[in-house]
Short mmCIF file of C-alpha atoms and ligand atoms in Angstrom, two decimals:
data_model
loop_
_atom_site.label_atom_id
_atom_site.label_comp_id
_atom_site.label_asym_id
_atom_site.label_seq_id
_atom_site.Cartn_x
_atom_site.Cartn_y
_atom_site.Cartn_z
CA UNK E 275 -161.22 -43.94 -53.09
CA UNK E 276 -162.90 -44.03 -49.76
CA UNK E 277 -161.51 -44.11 -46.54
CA UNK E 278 -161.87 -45.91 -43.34
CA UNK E 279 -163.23 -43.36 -40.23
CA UNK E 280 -160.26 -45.19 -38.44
CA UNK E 281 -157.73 -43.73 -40.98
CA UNK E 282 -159.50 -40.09 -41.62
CA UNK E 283 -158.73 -39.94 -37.50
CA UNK E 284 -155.11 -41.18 -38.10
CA UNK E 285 -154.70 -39.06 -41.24
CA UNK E 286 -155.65 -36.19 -39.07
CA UNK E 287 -153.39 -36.97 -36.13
CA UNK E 288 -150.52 -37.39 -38.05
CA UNK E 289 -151.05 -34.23 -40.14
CA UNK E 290 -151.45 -32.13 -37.04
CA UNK E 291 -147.78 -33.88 -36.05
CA UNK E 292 -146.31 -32.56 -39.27
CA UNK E 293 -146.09 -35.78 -40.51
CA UNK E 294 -147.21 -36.00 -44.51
CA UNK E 295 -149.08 -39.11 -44.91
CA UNK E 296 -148.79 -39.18 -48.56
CA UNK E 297 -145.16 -39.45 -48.33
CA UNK E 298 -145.36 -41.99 -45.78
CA UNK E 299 -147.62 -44.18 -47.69
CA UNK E 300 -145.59 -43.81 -51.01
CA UNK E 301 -142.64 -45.25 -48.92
CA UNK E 302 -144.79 -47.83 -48.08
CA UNK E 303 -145.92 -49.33 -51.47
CA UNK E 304 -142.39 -49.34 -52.21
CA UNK E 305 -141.56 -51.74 -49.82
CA UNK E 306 -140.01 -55.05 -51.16
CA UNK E 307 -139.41 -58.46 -49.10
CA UNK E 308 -138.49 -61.19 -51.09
CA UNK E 309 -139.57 -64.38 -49.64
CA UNK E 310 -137.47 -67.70 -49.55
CA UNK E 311 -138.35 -70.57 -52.27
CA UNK E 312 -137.18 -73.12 -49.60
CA UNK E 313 -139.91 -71.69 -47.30
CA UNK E 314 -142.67 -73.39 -49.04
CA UNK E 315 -141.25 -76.64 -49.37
CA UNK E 316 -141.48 -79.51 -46.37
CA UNK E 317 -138.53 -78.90 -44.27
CA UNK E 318 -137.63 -79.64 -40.40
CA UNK E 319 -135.71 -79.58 -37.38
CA UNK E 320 -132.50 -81.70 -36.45
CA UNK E 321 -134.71 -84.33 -35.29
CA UNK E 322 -136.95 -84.92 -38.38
CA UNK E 323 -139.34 -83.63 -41.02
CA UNK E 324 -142.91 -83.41 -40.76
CA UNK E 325 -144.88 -82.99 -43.65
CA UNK E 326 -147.24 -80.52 -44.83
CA UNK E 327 -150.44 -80.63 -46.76
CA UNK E 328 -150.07 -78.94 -49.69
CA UNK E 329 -146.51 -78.21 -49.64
CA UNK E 330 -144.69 -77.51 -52.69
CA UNK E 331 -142.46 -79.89 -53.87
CA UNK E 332 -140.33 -78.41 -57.04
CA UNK E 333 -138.98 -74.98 -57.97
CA UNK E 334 -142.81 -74.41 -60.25
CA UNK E 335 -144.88 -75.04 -57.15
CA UNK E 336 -142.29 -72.72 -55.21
CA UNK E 337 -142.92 -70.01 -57.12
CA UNK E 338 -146.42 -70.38 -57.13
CA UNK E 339 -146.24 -69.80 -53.51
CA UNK E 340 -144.41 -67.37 -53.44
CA UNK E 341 -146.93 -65.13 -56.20
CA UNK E 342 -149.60 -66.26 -54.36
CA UNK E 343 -147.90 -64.55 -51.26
CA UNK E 344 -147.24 -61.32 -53.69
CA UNK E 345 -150.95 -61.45 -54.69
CA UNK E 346 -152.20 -61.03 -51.01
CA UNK E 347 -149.27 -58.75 -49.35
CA UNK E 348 -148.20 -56.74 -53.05
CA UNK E 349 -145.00 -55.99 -51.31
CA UNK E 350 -143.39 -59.06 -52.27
CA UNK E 351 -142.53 -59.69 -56.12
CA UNK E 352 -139.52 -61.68 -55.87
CA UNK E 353 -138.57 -65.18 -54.79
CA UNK E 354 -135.10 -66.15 -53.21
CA UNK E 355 -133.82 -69.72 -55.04
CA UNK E 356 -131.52 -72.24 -53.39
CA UNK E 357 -129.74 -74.46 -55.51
CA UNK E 358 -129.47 -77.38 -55.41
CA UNK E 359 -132.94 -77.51 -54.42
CA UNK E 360 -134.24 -75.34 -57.07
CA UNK E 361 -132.12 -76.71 -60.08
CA UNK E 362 -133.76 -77.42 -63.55
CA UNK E 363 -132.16 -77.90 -66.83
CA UNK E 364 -133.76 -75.09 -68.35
CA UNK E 365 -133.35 -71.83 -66.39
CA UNK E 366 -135.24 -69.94 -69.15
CA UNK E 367 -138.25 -72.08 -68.48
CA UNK E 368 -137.89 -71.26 -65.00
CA UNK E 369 -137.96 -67.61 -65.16
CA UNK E 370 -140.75 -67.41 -68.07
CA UNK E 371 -142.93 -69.34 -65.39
CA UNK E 372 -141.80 -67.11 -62.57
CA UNK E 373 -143.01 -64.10 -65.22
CA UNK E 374 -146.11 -66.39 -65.87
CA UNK E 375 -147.32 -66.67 -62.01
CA UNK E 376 -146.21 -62.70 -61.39
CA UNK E 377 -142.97 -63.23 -59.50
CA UNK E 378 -139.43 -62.07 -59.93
CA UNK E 379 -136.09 -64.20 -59.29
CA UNK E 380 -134.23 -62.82 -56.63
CA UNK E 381 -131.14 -63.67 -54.85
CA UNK E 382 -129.32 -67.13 -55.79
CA UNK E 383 -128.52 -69.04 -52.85
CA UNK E 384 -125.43 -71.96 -52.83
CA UNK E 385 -125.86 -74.90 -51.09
CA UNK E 386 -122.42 -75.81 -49.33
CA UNK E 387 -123.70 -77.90 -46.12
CA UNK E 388 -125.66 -80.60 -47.27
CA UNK E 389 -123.78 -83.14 -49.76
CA UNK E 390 -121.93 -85.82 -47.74
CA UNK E 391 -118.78 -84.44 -48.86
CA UNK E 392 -119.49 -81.52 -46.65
CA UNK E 393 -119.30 -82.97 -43.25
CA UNK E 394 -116.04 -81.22 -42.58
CA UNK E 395 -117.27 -78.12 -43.65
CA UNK E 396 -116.99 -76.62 -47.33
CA UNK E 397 -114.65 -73.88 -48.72
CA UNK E 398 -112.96 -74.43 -45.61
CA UNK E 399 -112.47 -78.93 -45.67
CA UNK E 400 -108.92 -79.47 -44.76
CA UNK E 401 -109.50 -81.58 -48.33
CA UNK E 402 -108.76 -79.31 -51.43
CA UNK E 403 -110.45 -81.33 -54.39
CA UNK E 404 -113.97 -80.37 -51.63
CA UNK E 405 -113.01 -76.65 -50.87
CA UNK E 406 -112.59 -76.78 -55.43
CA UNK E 407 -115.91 -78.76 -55.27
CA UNK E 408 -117.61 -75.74 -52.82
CA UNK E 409 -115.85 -73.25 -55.08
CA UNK E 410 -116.93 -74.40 -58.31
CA UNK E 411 -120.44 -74.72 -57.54
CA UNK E 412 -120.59 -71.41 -56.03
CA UNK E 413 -119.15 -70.26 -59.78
CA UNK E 414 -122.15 -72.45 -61.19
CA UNK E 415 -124.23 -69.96 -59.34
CA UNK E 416 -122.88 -67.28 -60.57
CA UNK E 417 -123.83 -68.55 -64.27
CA UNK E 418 -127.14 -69.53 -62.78
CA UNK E 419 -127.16 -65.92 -61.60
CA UNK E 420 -126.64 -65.16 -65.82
CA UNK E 421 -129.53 -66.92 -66.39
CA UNK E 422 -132.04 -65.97 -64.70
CA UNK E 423 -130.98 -62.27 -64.19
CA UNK E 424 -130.59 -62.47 -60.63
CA UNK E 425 -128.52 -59.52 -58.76
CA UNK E 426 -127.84 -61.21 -55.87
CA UNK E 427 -125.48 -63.81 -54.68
CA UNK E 428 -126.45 -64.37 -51.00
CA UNK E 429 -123.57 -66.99 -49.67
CA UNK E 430 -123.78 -68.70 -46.15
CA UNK E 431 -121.15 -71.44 -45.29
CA UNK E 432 -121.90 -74.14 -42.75
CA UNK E 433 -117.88 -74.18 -41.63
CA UNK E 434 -116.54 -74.38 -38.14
CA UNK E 435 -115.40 -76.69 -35.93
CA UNK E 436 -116.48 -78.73 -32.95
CA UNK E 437 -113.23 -79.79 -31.20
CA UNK E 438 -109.95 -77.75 -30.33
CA UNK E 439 -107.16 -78.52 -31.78
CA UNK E 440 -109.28 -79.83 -34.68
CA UNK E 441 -108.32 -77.19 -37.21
CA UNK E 442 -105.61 -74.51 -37.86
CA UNK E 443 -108.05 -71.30 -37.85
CA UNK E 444 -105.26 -68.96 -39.98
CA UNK E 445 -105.35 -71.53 -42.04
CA UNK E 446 -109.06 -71.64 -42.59
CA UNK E 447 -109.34 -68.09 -43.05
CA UNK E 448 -106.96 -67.98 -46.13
CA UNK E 449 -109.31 -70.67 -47.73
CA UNK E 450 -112.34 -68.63 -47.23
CA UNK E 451 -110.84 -65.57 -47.99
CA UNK E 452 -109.33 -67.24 -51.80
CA UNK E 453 -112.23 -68.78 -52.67
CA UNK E 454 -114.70 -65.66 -51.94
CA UNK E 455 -112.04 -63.90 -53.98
CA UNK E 456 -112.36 -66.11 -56.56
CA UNK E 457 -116.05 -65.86 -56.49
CA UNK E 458 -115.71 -62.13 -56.19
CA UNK E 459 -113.79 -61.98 -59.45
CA UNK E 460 -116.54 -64.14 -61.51
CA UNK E 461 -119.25 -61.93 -60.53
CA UNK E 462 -121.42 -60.45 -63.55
CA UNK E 463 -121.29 -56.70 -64.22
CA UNK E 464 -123.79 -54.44 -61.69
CA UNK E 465 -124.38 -57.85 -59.30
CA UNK E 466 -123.46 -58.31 -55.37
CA UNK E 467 -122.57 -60.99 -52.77
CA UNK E 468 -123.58 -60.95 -50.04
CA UNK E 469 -121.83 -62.71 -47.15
CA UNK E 470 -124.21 -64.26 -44.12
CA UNK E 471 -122.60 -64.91 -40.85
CA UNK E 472 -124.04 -67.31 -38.11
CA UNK E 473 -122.75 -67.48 -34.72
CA UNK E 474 -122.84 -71.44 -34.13
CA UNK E 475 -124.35 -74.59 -35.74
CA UNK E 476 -123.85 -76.53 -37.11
CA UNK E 477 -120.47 -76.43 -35.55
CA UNK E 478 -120.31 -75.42 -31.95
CA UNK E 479 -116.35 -74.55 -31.06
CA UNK E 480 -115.74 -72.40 -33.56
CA UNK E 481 -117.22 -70.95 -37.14
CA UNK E 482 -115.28 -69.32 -39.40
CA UNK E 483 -117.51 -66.25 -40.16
CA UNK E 484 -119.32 -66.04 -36.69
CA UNK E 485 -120.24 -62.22 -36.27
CA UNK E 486 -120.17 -59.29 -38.52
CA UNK E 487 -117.05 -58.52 -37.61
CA UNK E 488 -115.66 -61.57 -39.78
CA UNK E 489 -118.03 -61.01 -42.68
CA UNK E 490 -117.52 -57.00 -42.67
CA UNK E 491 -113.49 -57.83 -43.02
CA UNK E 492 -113.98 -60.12 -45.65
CA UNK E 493 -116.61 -57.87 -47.63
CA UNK E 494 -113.78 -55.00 -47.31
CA UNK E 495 -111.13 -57.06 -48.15
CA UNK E 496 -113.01 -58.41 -51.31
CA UNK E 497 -114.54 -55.03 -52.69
CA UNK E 498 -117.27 -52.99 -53.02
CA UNK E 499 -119.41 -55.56 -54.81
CA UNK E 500 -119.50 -57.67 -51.15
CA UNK E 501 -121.48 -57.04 -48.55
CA UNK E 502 -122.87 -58.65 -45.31
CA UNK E 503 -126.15 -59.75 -44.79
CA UNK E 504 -127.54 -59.74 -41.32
CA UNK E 505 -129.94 -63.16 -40.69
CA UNK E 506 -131.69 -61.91 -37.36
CA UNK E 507 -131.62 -65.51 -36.15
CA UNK E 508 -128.06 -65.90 -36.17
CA UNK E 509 -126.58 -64.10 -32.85
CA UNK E 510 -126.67 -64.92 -28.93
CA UNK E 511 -129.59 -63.83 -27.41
CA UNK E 512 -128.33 -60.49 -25.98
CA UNK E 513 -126.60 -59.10 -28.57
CA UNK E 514 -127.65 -55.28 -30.32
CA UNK E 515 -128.81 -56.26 -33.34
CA UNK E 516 -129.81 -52.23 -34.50
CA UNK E 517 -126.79 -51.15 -33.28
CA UNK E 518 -124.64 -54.05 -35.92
CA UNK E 519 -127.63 -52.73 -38.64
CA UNK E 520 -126.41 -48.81 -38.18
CA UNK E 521 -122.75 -49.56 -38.10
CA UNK E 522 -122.80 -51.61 -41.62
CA UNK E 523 -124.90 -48.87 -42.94
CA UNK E 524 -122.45 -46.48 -42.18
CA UNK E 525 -120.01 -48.55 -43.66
CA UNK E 526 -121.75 -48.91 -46.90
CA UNK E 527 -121.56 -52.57 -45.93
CA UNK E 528 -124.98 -53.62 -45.13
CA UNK E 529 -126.29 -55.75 -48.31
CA UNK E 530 -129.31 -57.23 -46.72
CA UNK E 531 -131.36 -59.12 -44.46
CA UNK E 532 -132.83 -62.90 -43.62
CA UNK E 533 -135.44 -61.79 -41.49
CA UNK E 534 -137.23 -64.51 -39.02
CA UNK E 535 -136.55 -64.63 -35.02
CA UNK E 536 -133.82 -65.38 -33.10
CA UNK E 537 -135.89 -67.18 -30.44
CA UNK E 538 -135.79 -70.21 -32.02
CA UNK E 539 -132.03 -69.79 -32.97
CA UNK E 540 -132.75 -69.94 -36.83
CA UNK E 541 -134.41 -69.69 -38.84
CA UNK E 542 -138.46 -70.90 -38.25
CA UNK E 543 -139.94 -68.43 -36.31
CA UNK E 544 -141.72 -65.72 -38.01
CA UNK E 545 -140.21 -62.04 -37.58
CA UNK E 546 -141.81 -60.01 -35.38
CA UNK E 547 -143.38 -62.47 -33.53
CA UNK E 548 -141.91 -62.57 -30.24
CA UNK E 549 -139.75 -59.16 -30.33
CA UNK E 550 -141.84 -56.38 -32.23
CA UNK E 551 -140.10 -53.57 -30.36
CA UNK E 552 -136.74 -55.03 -31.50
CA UNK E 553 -137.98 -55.26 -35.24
CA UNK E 554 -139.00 -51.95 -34.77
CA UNK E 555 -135.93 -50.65 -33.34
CA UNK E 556 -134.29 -52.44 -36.52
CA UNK E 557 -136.48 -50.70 -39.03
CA UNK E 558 -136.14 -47.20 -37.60
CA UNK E 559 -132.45 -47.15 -37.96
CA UNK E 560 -132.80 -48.47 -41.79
CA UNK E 561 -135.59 -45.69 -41.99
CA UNK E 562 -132.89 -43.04 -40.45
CA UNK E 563 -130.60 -43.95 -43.53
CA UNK E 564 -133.28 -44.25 -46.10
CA UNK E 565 -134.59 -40.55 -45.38
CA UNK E 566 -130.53 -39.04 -45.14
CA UNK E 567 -129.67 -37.82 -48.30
CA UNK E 568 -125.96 -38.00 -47.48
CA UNK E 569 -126.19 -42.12 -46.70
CA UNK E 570 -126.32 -44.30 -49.23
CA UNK E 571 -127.83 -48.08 -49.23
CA UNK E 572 -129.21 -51.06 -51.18
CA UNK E 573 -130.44 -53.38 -49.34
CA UNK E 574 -131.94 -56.56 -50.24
CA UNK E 575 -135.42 -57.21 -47.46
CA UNK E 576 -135.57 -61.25 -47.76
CA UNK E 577 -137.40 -63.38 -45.52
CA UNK E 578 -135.18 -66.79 -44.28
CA UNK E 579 -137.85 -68.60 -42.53
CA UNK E 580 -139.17 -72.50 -43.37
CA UNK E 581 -141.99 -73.04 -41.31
CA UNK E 582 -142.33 -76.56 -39.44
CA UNK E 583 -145.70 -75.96 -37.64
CA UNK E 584 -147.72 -72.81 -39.27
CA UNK E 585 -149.66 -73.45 -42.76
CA UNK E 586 -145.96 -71.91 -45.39
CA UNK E 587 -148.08 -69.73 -47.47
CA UNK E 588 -149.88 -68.48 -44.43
CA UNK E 589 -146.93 -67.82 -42.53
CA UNK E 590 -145.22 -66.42 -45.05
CA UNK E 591 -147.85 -63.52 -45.20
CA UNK E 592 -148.26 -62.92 -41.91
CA UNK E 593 -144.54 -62.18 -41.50
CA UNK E 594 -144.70 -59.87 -44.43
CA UNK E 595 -147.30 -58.49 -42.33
CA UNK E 596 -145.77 -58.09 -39.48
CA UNK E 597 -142.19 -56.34 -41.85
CA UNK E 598 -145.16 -53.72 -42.94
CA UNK E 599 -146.20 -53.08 -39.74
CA UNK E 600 -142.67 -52.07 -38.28
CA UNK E 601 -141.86 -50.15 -41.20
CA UNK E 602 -144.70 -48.21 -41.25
CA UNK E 603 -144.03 -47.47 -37.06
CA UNK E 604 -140.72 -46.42 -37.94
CA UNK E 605 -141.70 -44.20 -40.72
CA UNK E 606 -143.38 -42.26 -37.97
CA UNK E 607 -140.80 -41.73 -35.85
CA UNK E 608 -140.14 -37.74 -35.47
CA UNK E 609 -136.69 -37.52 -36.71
CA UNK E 610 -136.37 -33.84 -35.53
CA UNK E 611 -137.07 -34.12 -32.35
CA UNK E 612 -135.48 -37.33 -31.55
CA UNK E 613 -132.29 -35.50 -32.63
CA UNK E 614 -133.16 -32.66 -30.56
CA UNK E 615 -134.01 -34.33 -27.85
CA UNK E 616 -130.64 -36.55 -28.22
CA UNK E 617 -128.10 -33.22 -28.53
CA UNK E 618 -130.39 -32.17 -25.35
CA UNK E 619 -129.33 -35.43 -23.58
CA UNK E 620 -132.61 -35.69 -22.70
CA UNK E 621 -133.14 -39.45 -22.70
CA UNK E 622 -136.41 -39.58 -21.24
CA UNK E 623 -137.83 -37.69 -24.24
CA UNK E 624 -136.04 -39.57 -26.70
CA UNK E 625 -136.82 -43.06 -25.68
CA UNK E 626 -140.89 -41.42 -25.35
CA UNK E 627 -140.58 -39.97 -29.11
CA UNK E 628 -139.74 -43.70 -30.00
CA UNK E 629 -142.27 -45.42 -27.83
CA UNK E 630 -144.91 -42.69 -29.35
CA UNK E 631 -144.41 -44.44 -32.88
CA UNK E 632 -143.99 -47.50 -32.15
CA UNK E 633 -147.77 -47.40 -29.78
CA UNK E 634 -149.43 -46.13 -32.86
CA UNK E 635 -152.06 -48.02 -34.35
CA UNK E 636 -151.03 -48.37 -38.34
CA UNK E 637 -153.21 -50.85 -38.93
CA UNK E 638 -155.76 -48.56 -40.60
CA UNK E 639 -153.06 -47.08 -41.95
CA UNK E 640 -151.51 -50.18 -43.91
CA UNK E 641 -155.19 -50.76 -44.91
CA UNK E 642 -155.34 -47.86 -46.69
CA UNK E 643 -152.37 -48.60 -48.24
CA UNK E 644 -153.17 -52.09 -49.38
CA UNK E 645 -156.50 -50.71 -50.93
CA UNK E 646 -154.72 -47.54 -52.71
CA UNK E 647 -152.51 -50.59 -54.14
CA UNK E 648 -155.26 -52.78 -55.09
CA UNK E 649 -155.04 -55.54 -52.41
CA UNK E 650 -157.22 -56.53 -49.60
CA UNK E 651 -156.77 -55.13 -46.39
CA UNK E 652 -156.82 -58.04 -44.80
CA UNK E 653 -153.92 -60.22 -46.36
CA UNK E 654 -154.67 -63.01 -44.04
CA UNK E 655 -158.38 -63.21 -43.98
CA UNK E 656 -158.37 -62.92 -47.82
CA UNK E 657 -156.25 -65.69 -48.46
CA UNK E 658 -157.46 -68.10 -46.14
CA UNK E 659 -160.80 -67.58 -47.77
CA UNK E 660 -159.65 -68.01 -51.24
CA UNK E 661 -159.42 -71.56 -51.21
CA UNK E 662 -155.49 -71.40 -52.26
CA UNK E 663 -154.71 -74.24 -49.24
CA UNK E 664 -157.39 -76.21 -50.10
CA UNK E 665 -156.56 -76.16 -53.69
CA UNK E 666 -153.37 -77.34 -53.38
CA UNK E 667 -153.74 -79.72 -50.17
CA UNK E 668 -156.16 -81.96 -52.89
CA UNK E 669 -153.28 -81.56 -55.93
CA UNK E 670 -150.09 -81.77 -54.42
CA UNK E 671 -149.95 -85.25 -53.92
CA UNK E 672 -147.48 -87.52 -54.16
CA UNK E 673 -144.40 -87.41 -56.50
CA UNK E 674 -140.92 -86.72 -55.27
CA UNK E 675 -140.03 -83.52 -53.81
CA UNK E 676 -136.92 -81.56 -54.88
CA UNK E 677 -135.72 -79.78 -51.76
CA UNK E 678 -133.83 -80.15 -48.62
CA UNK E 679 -136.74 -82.71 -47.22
C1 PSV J 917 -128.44 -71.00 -42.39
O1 PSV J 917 -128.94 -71.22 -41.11
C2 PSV J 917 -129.38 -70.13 -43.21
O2 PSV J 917 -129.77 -69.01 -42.47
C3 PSV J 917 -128.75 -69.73 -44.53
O3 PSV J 917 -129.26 -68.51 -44.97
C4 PSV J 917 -129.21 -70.83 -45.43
O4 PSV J 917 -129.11 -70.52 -46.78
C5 PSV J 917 -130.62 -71.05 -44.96
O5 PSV J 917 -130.54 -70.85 -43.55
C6 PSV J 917 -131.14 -72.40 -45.29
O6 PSV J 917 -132.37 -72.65 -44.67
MN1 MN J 918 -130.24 -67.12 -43.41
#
């Protein structure tokens, strides 16, 4: 297969480095982001929904999003469900269509904010026949889980509160703890949960898991089968989010990742967009765990975005894109002498060695890669000209939508 002159010259850079490009690309075409079913559906901010051309508006037209997104990037072959908004009656319909289009079902989201019964929060409602209600249909998941052979229960709870005084927070944290346990104890054989924490809304005094420090405890306290998963969006502004990513890994509690961009709070800005040298930062302490054979991880790469302004499908690839691209920078970071230069205390050095990768053009790189896998190099440019949006601007019209919107 032919070559771009733009990656021979990389090719030979890197190989004068040390640095095996083979093995780098191999890595590469084993990358996996799952991308969120909700994400191609019309959704919106506090203050309303605007609608979308073309936007899908059941669980089929979901997942023909999200193959059409595997077709252009071929480093994303599953699709995250949410249920309510995905339901259907016949689960083995569902996944023989996702097989049909050429995606996989991934992780099987609850949804414990949005019926009315929620408003005082879920598995932690001072009312126990809602806290069963929350419970139960986190146990539905589970058999939805059954059903469509999904590994992954991914659980984020809207609970908190917005007043002192309003709540006994002891309390609270003996509900959530019980009914994850309960939960825990239902999941199927060689499956995870993974527990999301958010550090406000859409209470704002207190929520009751908040940081990883709350969803680490009650991972450990539940088992090995429970993780947290880290949703970039959800911390203050300041806050270390590499340094969280290498603690959990060290703790064997890292279980995955919502990726999008805490700018924006939550979760509608595309990853990478506004921080790249944070993303990368991210990515090179997953890559320092993926290459030490002494650490293990599993880690489940899903996007959490739902896209008010850009085109879904669109945005969708571009921040798969943009998940390549800081992979691939961090694959190039030279482990050796970063450790060297860290034993050294040399910090100029160190912080150079990082800069060095993360400066380095891998877009010929990840072109190569794309056409060694059999996609266009161009994600992007190839979709936009295949007439996809236009397609389904002119035949998604009309009829109700199943979703959040
Ligand atoms: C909550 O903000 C969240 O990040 C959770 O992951 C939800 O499942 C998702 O967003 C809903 O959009
Ligand atoms: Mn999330």
């Amino acid at each position: 297969m032919s070559s771009s002159p733009a990656y021979n010259l990389l090719a030979e850079t890197l190989e004068r480095q040390g640095i095996q490009i083979e093995t780098i690309k191999t890595y590469l075409k084993q990358q996996h982001i799952e991308t969120p079913s909700w994400g191609y559906g019309n959704s919106g901010t506090r203050f309303g929904v605007f609608e979308q051309p073309g936007a899908a508006r059941n669980a089929a037209e979901r997942l023909e999003d999200a193959a059409t997104v595997h077709k252009f990037t071929g480093v994303s072959p599953t699709v995250a469900l949410h249920i309510p908004w995905d339901k259907t009656d016949d689960w083995g319909a569902l996944k023989q269509y996702a097989a049909d289009v050429g995606i996989g079902i991934g992780a099987i989201n609850p949804n414990v904010f949005q019926d009315q019964e929620y408003k005082l929060g879920s598995v932690c409602n001072p009312h126990s026949d809602i806290r069963r209600m929350a419970i139960d249909h986190m146990l539905e998941c589970v058999d939805i889980m059954e059903k469509t052979g999904s590994d992954l229960l991914s659980l984020w709870f809207a609970d908190g509160t917005n007043f002192p005084g309003q709540a006994n927070f002891r309390k609270r944290k003996q509900w959530m703890f019980n009914a994850l346990s309960e939960v825990y104890d239902a999941l199927p054989e060689a499956t995870r949960m993974l527990i999301e924490y958010k550090f406000f809304e859409p209470a704002f005094y207190h929520t009751d898991l908040a940081d990883w420090g709350t969803a680490y405890l009650m991972a450990t306290k539940l088992g090995e089968k429970a993780q947290v998963l880290v949703d970039l969006g959800h911390h203050p502004q300041g806050v270390n989010i590499e340094f969280i990513v290498a603690y959990l890994i060290d703790e064997g509690k890292l279980g995955g990742f919502h990726f999008n961009c805490r700018k924006y709070a939550d979760d509608d800005l595309t990853v990478g967009s506004i921080n790249p040298q944070e993303l990368f930062l991210i990515y090179t302490e997953l890559v320092a765990a993926e290459l030490d054979p002494d650490t293990e991880t599993d880690i489940a790469y899903m996007i959490d975005q739902s896209h008010n302004l850009k085109p879904k499908v669109e945005a969708s690839i571009q921040s798969v894109c943009n998940l390549q691209k800081a992979y691939a920078k961090a694959l190039l970071v030279d482990r050796d002498a970063l450790a060297e230069a860290q034993d050294a205390a040399d910090i100029v050095e160190a912080e150079s060695i990082l800069q060095r990768a993360n400066d380095t053009d891998v877009n010929p790189l990840l072109e190569q890669v794309r056409l060694e896998m059999g996609c266009d190099p161009h994600p992007l440019t190839a979709y936009r000209k295949s007439g996809y949006y236009e397609k389904i601007s002119k035949t998604r019209v009309g009829g109700e939508s199943q979703g959040w919107a």
